[in-house]
Short mmCIF file of C-alpha atoms and ligand atoms in Angstrom, two decimals:
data_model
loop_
_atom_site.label_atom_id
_atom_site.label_comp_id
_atom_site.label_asym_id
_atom_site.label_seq_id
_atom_site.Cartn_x
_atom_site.Cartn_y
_atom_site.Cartn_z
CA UNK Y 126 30.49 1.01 -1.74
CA UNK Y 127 27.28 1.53 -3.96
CA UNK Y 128 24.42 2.24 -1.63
CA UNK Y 129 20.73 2.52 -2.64
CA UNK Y 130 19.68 6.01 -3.66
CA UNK Y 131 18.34 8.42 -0.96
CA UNK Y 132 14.91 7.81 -0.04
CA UNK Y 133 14.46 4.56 -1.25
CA UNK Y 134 14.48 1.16 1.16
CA UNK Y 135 15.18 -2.53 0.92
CA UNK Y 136 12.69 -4.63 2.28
CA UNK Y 137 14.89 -7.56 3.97
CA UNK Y 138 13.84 -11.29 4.06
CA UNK Y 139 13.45 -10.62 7.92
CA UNK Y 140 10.90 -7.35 7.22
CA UNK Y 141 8.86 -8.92 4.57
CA UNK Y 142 6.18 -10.78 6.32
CA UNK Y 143 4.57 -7.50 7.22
CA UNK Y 144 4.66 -6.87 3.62
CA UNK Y 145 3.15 -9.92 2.93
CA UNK Y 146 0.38 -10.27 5.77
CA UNK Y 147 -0.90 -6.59 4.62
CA UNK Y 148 -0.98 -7.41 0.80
CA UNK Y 149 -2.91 -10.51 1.80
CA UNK Y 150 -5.17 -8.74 3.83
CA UNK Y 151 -6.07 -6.05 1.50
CA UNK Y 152 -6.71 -8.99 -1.45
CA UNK Y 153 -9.07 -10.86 0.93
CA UNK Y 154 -10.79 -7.38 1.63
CA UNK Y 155 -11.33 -6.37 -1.62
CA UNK Y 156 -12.41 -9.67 -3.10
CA UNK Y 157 -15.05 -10.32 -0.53
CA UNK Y 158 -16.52 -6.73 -1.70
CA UNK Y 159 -15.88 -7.93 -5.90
CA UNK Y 160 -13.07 -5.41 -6.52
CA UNK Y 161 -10.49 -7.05 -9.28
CA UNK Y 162 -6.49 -6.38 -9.65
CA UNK Y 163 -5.42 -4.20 -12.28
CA UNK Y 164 -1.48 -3.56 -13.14
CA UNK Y 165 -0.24 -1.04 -14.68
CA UNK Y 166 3.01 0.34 -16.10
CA UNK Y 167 5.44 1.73 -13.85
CA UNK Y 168 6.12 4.76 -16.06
CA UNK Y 169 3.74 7.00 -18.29
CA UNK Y 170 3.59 9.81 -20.63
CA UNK Y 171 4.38 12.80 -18.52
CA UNK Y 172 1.16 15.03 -19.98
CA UNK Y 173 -1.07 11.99 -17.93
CA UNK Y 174 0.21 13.14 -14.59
CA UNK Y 175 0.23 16.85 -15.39
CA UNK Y 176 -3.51 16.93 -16.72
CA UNK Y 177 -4.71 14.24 -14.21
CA UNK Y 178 -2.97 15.21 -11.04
CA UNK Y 179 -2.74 18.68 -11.52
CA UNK Y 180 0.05 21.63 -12.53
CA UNK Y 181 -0.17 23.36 -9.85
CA UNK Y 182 0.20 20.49 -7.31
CA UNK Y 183 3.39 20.22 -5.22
CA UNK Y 184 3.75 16.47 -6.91
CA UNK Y 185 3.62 17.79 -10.33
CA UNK Y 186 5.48 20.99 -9.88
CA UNK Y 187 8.41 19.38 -7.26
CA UNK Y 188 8.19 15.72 -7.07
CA UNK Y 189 7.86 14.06 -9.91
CA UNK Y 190 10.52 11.56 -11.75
CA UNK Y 191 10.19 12.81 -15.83
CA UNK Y 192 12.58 11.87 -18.14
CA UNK Y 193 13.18 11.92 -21.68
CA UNK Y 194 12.55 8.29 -23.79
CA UNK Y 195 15.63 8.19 -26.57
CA UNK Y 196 12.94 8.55 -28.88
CA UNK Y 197 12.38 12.01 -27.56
CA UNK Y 198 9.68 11.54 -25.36
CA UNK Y 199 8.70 12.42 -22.38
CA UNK Y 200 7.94 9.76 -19.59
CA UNK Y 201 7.23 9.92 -15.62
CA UNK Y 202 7.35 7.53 -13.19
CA UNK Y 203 4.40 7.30 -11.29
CA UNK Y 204 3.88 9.22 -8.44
CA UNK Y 205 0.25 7.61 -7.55
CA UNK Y 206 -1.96 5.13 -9.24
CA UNK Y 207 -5.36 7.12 -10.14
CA UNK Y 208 -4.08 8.86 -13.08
CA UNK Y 209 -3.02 5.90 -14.92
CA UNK Y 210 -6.11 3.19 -13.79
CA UNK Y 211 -8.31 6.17 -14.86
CA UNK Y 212 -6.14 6.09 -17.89
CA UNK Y 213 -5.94 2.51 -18.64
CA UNK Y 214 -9.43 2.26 -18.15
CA UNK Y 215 -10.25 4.43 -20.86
CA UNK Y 216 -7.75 2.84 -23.08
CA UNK Y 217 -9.10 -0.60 -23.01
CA UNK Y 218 -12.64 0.50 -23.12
CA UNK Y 219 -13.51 -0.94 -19.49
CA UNK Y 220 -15.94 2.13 -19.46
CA UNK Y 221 -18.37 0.71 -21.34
CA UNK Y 222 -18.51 -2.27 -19.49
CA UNK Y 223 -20.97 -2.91 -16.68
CA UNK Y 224 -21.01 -1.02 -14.39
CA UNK Y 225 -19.62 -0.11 -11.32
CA UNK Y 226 -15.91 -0.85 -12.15
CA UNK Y 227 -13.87 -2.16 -8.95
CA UNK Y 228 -10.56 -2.14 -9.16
CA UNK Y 229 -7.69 -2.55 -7.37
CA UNK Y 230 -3.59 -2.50 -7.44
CA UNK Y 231 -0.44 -2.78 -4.83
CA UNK Y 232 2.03 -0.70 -6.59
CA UNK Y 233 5.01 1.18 -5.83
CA UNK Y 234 5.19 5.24 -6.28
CA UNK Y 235 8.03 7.55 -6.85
CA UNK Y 236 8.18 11.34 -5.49
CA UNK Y 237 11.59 13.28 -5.00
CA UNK Y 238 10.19 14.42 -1.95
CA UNK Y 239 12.49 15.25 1.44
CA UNK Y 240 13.02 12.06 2.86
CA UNK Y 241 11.95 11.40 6.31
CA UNK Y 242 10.20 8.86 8.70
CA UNK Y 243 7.65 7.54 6.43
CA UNK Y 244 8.26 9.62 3.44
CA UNK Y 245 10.17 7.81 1.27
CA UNK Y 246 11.22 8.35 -2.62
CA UNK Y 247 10.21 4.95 -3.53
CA UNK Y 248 6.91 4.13 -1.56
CA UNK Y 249 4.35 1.26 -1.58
CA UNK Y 250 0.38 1.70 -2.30
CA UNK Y 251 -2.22 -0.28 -1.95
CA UNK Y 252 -4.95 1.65 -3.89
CA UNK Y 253 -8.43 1.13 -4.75
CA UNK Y 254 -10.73 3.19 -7.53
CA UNK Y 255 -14.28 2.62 -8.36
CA UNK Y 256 -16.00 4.11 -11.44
CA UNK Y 257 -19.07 4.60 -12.79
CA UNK Y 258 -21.29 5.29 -9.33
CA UNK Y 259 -21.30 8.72 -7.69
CA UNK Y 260 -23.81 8.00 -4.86
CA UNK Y 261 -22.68 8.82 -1.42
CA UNK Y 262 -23.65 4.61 -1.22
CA UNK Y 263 -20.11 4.58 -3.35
CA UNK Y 264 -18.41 6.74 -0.95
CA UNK Y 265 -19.47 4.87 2.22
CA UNK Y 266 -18.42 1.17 0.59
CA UNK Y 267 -15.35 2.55 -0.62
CA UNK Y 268 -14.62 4.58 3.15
CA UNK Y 269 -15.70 0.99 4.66
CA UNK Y 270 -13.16 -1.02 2.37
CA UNK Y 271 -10.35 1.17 3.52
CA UNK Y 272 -11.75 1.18 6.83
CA UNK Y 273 -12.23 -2.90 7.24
CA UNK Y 274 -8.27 -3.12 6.04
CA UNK Y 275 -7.30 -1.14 8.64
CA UNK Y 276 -9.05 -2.80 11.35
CA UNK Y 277 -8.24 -6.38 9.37
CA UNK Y 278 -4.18 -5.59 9.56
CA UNK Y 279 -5.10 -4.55 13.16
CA UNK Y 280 -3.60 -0.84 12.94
CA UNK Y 281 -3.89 0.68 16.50
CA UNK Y 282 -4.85 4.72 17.45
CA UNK Y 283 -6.12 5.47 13.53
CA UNK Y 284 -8.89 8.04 12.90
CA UNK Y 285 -10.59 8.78 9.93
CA UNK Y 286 -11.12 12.47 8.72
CA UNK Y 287 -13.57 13.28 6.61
CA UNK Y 288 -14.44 16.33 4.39
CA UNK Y 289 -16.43 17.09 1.70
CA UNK Y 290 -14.84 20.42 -0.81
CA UNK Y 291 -17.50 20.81 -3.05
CA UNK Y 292 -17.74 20.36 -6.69
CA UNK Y 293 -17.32 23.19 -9.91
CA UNK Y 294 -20.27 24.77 -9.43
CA UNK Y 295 -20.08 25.52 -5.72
CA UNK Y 296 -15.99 25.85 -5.57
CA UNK Y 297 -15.26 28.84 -7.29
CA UNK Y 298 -17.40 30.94 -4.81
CA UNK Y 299 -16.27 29.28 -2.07
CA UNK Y 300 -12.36 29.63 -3.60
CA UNK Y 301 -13.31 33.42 -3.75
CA UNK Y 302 -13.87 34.17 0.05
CA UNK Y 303 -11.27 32.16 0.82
CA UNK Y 304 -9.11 34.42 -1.12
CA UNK Y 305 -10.54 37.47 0.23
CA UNK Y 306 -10.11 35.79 4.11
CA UNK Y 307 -6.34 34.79 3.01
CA UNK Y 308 -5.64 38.54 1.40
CA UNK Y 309 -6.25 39.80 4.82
CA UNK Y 310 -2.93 37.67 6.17
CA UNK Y 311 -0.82 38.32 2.97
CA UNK Y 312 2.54 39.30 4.59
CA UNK Y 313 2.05 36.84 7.55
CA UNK Y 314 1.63 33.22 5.27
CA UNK Y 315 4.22 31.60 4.25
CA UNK Y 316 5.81 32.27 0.57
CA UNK Y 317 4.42 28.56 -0.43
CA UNK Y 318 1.46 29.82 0.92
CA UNK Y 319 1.18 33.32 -0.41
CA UNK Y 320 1.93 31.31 -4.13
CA UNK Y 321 -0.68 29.22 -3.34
CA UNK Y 322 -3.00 32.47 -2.85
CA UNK Y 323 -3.01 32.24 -6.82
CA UNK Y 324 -2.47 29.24 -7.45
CA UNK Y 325 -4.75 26.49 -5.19
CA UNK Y 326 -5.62 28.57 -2.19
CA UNK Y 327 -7.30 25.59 -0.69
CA UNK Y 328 -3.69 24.20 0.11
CA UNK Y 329 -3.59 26.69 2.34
CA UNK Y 330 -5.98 24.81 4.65
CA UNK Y 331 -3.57 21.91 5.19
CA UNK Y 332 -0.27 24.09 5.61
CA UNK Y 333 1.57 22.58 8.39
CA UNK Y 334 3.71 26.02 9.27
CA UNK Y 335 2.40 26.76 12.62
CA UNK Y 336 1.52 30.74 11.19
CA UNK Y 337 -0.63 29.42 8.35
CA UNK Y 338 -1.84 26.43 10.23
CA UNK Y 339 -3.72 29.03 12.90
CA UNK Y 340 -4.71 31.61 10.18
CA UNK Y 341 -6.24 28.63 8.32
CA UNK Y 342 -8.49 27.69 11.57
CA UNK Y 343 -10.77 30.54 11.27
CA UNK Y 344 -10.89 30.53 7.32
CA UNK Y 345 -14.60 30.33 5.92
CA UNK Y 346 -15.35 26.28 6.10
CA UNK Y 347 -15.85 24.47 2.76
CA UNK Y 348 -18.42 22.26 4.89
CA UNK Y 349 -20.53 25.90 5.22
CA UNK Y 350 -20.22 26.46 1.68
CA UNK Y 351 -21.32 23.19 -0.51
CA UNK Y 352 -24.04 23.71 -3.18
CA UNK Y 353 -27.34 21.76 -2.24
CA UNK Y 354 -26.47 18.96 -4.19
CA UNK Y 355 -22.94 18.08 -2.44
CA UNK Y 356 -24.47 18.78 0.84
CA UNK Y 357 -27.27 16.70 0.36
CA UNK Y 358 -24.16 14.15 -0.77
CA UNK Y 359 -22.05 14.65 2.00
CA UNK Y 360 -25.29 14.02 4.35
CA UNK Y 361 -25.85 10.88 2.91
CA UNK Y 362 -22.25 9.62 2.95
CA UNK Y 363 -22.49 10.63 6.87
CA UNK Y 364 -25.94 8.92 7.36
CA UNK Y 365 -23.99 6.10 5.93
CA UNK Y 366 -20.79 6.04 7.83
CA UNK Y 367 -22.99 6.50 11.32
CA UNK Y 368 -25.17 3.03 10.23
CA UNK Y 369 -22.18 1.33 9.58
CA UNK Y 370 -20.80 2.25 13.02
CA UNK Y 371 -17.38 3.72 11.41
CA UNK Y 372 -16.41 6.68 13.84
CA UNK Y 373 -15.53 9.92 12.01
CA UNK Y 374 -14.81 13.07 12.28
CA UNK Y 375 -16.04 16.23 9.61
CA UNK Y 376 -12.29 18.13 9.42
CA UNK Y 377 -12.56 21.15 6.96
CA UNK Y 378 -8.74 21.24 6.82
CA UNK Y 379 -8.53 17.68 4.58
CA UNK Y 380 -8.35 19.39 1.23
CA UNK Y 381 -6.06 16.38 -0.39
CA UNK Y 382 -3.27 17.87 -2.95
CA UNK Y 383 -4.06 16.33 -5.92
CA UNK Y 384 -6.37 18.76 -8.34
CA UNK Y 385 -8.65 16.10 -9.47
CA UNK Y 386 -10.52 15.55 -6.33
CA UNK Y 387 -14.12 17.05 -6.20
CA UNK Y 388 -16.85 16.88 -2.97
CA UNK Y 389 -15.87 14.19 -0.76
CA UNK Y 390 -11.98 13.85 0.72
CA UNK Y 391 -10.86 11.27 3.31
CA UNK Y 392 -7.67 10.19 5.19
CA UNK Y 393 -7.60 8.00 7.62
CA UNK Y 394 -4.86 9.02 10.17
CA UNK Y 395 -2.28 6.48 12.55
CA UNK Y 396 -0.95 8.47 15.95
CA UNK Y 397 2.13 7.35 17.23
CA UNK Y 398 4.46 7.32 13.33
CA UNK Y 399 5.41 10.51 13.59
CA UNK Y 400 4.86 13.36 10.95
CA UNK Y 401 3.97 11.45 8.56
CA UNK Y 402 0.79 10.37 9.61
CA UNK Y 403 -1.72 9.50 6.82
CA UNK Y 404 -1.58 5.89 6.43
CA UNK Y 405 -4.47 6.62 3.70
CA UNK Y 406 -5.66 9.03 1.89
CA UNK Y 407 -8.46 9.71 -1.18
CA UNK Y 408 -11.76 11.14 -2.41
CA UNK Y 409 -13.88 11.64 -4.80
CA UNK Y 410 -13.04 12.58 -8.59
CA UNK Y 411 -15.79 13.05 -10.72
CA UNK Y 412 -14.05 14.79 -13.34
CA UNK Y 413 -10.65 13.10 -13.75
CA UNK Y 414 -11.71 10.53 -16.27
CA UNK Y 415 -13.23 13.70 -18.86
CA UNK Y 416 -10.09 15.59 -17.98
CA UNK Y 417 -7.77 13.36 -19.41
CA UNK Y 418 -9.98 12.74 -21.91
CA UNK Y 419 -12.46 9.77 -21.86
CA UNK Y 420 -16.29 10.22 -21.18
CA UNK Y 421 -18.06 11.38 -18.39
CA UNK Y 422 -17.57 8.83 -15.57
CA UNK Y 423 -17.89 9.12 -11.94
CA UNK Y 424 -14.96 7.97 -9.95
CA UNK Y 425 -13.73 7.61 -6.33
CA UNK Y 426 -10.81 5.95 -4.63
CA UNK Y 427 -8.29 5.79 -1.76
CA UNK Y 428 -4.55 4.59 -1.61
CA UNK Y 429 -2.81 3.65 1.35
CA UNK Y 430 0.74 3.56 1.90
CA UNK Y 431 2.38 0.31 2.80
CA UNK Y 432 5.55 1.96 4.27
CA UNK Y 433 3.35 3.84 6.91
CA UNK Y 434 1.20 0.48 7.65
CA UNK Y 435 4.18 -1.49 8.06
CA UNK Y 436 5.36 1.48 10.65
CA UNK Y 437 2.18 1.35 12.43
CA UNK Y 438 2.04 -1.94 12.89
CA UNK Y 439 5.23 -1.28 15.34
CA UNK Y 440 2.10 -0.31 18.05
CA UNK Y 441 0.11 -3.64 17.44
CA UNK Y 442 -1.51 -5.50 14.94
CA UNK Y 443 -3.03 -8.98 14.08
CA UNK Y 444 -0.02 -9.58 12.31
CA UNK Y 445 1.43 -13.37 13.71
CA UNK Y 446 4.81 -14.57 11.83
CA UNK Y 447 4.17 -17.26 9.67
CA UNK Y 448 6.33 -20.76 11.15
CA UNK Y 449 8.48 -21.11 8.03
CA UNK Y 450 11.05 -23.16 9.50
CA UNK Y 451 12.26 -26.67 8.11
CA UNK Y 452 9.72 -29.33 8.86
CA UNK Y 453 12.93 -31.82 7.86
CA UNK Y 454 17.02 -31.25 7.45
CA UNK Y 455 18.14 -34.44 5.94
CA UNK Y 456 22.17 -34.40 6.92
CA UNK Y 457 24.22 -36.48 4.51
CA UNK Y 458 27.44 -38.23 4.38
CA UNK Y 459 28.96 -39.25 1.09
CA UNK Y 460 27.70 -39.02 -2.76
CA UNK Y 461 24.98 -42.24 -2.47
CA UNK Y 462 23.33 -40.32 1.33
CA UNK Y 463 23.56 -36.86 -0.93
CA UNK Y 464 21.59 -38.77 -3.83
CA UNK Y 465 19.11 -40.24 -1.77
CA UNK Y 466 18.04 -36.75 -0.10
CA UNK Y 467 17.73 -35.58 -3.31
CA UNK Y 468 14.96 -37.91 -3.74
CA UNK Y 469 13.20 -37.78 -0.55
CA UNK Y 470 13.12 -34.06 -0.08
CA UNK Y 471 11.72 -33.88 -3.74
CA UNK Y 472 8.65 -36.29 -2.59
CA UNK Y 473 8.42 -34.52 1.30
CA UNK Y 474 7.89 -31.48 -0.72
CA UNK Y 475 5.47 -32.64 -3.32
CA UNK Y 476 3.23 -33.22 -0.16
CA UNK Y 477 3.99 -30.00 1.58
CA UNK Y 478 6.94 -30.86 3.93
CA UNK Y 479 9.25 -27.72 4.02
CA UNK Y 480 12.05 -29.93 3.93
CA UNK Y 481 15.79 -29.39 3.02
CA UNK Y 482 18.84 -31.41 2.64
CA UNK Y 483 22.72 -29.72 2.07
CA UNK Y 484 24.22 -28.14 -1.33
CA UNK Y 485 26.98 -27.00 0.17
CA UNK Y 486 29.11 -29.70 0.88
CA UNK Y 487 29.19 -29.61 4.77
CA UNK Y 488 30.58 -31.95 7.22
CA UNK Y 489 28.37 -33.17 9.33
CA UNK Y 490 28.58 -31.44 12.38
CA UNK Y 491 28.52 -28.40 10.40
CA UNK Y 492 25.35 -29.70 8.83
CA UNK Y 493 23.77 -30.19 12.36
CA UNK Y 494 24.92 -26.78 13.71
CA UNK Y 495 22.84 -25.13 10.14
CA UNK Y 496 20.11 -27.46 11.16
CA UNK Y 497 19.76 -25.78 14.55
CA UNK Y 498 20.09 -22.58 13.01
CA UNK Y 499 17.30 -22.86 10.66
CA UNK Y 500 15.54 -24.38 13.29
CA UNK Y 501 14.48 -27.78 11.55
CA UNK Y 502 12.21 -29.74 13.67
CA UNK Y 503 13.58 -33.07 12.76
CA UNK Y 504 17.00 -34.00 10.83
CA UNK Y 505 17.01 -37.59 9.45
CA UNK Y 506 21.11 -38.71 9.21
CA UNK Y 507 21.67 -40.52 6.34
CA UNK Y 508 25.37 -42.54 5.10
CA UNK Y 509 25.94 -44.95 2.87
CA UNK Y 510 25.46 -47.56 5.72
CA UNK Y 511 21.69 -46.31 6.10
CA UNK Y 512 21.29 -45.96 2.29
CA UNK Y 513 22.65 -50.06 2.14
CA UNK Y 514 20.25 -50.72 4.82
CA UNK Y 515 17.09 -48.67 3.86
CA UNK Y 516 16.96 -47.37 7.59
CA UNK Y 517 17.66 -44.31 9.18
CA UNK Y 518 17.25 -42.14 12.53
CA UNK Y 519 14.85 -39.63 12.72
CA UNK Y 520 15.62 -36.76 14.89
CA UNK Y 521 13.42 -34.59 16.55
CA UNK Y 522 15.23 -31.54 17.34
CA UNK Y 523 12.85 -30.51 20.40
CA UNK Y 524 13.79 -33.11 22.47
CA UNK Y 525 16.49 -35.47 20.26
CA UNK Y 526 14.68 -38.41 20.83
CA UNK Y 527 15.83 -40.88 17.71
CA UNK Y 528 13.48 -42.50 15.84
CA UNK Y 529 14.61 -45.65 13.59
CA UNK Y 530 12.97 -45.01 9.96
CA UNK Y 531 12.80 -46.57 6.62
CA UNK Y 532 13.62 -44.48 3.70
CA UNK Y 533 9.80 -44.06 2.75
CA UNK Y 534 8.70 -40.45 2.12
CA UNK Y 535 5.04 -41.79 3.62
CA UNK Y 536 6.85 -43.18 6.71
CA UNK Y 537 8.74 -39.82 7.39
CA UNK Y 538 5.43 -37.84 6.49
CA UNK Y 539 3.36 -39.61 9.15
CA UNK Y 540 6.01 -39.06 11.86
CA UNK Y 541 6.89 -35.37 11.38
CA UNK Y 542 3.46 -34.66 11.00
P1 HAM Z 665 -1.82 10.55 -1.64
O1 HAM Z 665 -2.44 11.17 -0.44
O2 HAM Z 665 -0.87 11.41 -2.40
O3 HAM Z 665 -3.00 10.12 -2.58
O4 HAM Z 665 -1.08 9.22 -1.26
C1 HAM Z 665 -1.80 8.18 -0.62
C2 HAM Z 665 -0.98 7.60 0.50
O5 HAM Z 665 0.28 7.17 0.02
C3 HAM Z 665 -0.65 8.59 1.61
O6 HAM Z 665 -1.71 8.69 2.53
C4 HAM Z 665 0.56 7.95 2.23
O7 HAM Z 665 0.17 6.94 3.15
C5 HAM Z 665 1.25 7.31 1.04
N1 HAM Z 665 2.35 8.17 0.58
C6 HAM Z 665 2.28 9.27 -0.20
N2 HAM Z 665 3.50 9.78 -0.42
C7 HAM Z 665 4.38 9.00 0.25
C8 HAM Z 665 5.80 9.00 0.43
N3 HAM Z 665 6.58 9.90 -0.15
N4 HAM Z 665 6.35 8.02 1.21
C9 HAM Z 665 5.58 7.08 1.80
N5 HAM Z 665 4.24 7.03 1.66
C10 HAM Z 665 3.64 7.97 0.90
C11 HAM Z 665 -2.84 9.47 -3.76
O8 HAM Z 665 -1.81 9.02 -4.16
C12 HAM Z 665 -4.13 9.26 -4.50
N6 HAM Z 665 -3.83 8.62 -5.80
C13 HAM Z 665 -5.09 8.42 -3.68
C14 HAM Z 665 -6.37 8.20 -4.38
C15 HAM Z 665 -6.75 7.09 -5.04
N7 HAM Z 665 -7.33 9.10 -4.53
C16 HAM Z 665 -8.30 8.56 -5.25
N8 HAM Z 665 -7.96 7.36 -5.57
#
């Protein structure tokens, strides 16, 4: 038996209306608020992710899919959107068009990560970047957009964390005593975390070992720390989020792990899914688009992941299933009956009947027993008798009351409704 490879999921005919409802939902969201769809390719030149995400995060250094092209190159597939929209932004100029750029994409991710509820290989985002504005007015729309999806799909028990981490000129000072506050723990944090003491000692903050977790709560703040400027930032994104009525709270320990994030972080988090909590997550990233080398250009974004809405939605949502069942079944007996259905459910479709007839060649009680299952709400019987005649019964299925018929599309429409 081939099986799928670990970590990765099918998303059954019976699962996908979740899908569905939530990529609806985030479309009608973002188009009331002018953000656009952007695709982009599944797989990019590795040196994107490493300059744009970061080397020294854990999706760069552990997760990521690389491979070499035959032609000797070497390509990734994509563990998150930002790096390549900021990418493909640059490439096609959209820079210098007006600005803000809103843009948006449902797109799925890979990480070789350890697979577990809601951590998947292959994953699902919807993400959403906007360039070219770095007032905390950009912050709060973009906060609001994620938070108006959330409350749109109906996701129960989901807080939002917010954070601000400062920007180059007040980071490195604040990096410092957080190095000099870590040093003091050396032997006690764990060896990811005692690499990370060189490496990206703000990780540190978000370690989930229990040791390093309660080390971390008494670490200098970043919050205590910001330059005037991202304070005065962070102040205004909070005036913001308080006007708008979006309950917060300030949580020093969101530090994000991709590199390219500067001054405010978010995640918006579900109880009740298990570890893997953060149905959302994003920030701020002034300097991504200069990093990987277009011009100076604000930026700030979110993704959500569709596997962990999907899971929430297990608590409650507004999610109703869609009634796709058969308006019609026409059942047929012979070649001329098969012939005729042909032609009818052609024109009950044209107007918006779902409406199906047999390709398989049943008899007809096994057609009837398949129109049950399917749950058609009426089955019209048709034999060559009713084809000679031009009259057939209508069934409802609810209640089997017959109906007598002619063989008019417009006759059948205005009975089943
Ligand atoms: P991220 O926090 O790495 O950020 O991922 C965003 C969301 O994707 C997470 O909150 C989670 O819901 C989902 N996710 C991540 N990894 C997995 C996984 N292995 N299995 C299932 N779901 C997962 C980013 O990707 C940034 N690009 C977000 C962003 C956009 N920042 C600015 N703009």
């Amino acid at each position: 038996m081939i099986q799928k490879p670990k970590g990765t999921k099918d998303i059954l005919p019976s699962d996908i209306g979740e899908w569905q409802f939530i990529e609806k939902t985030a479309r009608d969201v973002c188009r009331k608020r002018g953000f656009e769809e952007i695709r982009i390719p599944t797989f990019e030149e590795t040196h994107l992710f490493r300059r744009g995400v970061g080397d020294t995060t854990d999706v760069v250094q552990k997760e990521m899919y690389t491979f070499e092209d035959r032609d000797g190159g070497s390509l990734t597939l994509r563990p998150e959107g930002t790096a390549g929209v900021a990418r493909a932004v640059i490439e096609n100029g959209l820079a210098g068009d007006t600005m803000p750029l809103k843009l948006f994409y449902i797109i799925n991710c890979f990480r070789h990560e350890r697979p577990q509820a809601g951590r998947y290989r292959e994953f699902y985002q919807f993400g959403v970047e906007l360039f070219g504005a770095s007032t905390p007015s950009a912050d709060a729309e973009l906060i609001a957009l994620g938070d108006e999806v959330l409350r749109s799909i109906g996701i129960q028990n989901v807080e939002l964390h917010v954070n601000s981490i400062g920007c180059p000129n007040c980071r490195p000072a604040y990096k410092n005593a957080l190095v000099e506050y870590f040093k003091g723990y050396t032997d006690e944090l764990c060896d990811t975390c005692k690499n990370r003491l060189e490496t990206n000692p703000l990780r540190i903050l978000d370690c989930k070992s229990p040791i390093c977790s309660s080390i971390a709560a008494n670490a200098p703040s970043t919050v205590d720390n910001l330059c005037d400027d991202c304070k005065n930032h962070f102040d205004g994104l909070k005036a913001r989020l308080d006007l708008l009525g979006i309950k917060y709270s300030v949580d020093p320990h969101i530090v994000r792990g991709l590199d390219y994030y500067s001054r405010t972080v978010f995640e918006f988090i579900a109880t009740g899914i298990g570890a893997q909590s953060t149905v959302c997550g994003g920030g701020r990233y002034d300097g991504l688009v200069e990093q990987i080398g277009g011009p100076k250009l604000p930026g700030i974004g979110f993704a959500a992941g569709i596997n962990r809405l999907v899971l929430s939605m297990q608590n409650g949502s507004n999610y109703v299933k869609p009634d796709n069942s058969p308006a019609l079944y026409i059942a047929t007996m012979g070649e001329r009956a098969s012939l005729e259905a042909v032609r009818l459910c052609s024109l009950l479709r044209e107007k918006g009947y779902i409406t199906e007839t047999d390709i398989v060649g049943r008899s007809l009680k096994a057609q009837m027993k398949y129109a049950n299952k399917i749950a058609a709400k009426y089955v019209l019987i048709l034999g060559d008798n009713e084809v000679e005649s031009g009259m057939a019964q209508l069934r409802n299925m609810s209640d089997s009351a017959q109906t007598e018929v002619s063989l008019s599309a417009d006759e059948i429409a205005r009975i089943i409704g």
